[in-house]
Coordinates of C-alpha atoms in Angstrom, one line a residue:
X158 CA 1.6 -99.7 5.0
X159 CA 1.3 -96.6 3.0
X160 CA 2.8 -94.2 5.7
X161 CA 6.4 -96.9 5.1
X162 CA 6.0 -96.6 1.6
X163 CA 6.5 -92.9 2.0
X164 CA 9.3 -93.0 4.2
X165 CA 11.2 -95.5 1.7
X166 CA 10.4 -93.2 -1.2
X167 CA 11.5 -90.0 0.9
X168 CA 14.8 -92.0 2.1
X169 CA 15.2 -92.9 -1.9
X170 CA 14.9 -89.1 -2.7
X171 CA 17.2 -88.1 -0.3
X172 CA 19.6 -90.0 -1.2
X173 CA 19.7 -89.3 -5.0
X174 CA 19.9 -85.6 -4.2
X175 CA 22.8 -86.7 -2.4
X176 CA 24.5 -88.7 -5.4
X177 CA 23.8 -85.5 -7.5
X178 CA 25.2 -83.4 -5.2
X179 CA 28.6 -85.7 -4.9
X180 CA 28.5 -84.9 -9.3
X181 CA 29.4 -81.2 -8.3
X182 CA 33.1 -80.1 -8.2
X183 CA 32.9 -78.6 -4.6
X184 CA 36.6 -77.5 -5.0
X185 CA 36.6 -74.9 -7.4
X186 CA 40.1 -73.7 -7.5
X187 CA 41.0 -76.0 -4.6
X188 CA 41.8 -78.8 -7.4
X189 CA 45.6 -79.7 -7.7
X190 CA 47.0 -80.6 -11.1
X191 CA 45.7 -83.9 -11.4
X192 CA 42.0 -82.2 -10.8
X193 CA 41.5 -83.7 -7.7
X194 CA 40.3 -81.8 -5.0
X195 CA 43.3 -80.0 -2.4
X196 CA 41.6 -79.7 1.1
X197 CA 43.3 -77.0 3.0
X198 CA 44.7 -79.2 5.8
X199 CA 46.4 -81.2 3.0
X200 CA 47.6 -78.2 1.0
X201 CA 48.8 -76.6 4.0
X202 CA 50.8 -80.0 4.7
X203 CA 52.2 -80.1 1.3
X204 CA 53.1 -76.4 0.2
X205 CA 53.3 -74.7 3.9
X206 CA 54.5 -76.8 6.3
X207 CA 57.7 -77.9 4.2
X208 CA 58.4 -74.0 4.1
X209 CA 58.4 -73.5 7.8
X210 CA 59.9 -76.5 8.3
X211 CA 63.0 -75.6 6.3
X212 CA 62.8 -71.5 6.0
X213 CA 61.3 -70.6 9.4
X214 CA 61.8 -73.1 12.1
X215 CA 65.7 -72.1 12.6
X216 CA 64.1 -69.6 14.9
X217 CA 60.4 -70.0 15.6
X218 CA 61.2 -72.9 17.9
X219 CA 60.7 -72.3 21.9
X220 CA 64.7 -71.9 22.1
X221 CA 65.5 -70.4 18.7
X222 CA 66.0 -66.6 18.3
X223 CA 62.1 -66.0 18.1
X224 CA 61.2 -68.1 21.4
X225 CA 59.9 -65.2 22.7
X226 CA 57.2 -64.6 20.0
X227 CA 54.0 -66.2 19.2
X228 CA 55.1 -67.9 16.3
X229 CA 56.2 -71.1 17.0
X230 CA 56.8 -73.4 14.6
X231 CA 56.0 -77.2 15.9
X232 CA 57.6 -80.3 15.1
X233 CA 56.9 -84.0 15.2
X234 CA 58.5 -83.7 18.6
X235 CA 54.8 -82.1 19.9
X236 CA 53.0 -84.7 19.1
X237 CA 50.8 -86.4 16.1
X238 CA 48.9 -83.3 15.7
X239 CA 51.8 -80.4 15.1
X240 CA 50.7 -79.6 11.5
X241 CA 47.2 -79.0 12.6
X242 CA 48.7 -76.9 15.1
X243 CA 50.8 -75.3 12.7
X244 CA 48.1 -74.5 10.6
X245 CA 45.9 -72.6 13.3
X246 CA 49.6 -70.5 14.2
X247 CA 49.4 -69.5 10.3
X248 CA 45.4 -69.1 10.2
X249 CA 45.9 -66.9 13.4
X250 CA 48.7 -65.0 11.4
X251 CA 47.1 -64.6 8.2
X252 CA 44.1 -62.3 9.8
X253 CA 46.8 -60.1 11.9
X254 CA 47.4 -57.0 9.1
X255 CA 49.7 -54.4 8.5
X256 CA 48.5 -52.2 5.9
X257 CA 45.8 -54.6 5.1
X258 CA 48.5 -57.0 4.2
X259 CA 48.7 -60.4 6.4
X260 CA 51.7 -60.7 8.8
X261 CA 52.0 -64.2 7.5
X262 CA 53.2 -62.4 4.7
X263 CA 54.5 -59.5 5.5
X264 CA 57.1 -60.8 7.5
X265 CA 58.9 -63.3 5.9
X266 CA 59.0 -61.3 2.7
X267 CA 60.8 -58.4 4.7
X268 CA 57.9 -55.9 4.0
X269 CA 58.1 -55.0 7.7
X270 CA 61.2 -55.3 9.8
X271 CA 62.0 -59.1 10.1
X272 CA 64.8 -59.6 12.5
X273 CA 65.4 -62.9 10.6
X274 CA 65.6 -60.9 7.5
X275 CA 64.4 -61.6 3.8
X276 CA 62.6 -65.1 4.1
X277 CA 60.2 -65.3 1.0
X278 CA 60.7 -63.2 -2.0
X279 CA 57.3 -62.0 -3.5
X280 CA 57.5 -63.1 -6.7
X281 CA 58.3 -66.8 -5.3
X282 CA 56.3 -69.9 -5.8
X283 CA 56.5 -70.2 -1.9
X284 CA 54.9 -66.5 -1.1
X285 CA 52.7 -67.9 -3.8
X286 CA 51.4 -71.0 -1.4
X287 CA 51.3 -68.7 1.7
X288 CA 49.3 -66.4 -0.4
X289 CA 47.1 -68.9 -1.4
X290 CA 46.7 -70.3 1.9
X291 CA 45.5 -67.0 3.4
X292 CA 43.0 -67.0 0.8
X293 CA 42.1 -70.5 1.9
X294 CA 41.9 -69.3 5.1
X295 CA 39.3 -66.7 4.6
X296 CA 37.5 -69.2 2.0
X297 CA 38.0 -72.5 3.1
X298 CA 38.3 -75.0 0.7
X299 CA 35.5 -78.0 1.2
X300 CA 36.4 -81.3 -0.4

């Protein structure tokens, strides 16, 4: 009887040092403007994906003028799980550098040749969100 009263007491501990650590913003800076917490998949969907979408899919599609390159921009027509796909092409770009700048930026902001020409502008809310997103990338965001 005393051995189950100590695994009660232990499951009881746990589990307030679980509530306690639910009372911690895990977000940090990963909070939107209402203060609730932005996972990365979701701030990808909402400030990325609407950029490629409209900016960068014209030719990162398999018969655009960028087929032949490895960014690809996928659409609903892929399947369920194109954004998540999406967001592994732009994780996968993001740690590419030129002159310790990511290619996911670098590009579209025409600070290396970009046959699809000026994209982005840097001081843009959009370069912003890729800029932020490559940060996410490197320090993901835990909701």
């Amino acid at each position: 009887m005393y051995a189950r009263k100590n695994k009660k007491t232990l499951g009881l501990a746990t589990m307030a040092a679980g509530m306690g650590l639910l009372a911690i913003p895990a977000c940090g800076n990963g909070d939107d403007a209402n203060g609730d917490c932005l996972s990365n998949e979701r701030f990808f969907q909402e400030n990325i994906q609407p950029v490629l979408t409209e900016k960068c899919n014209g030719c990162h599609n398999p018969t655009g003028a960028a087929k032949d390159t490895s960014f690809i921009i996928r659409t609903s027509d892929w399947g369920p799980d194109y954004i998540e796909q999406n967001m592994e092409m732009f994780s996968q770009m993001s740690r590419l550098k030129f002159d310790g700048l990511p290619w996911i930026l670098a590009k579209p902001s025409q600070t290396v040749d970009h046959g699809g020409a000026l994209q982005i502008e840097k001081d843009s809310d959009e370069y912003a969100a890729f800029q932020e997103m490559v940060d996410r990338v490197e320090n993901p965001v835990v909701c």
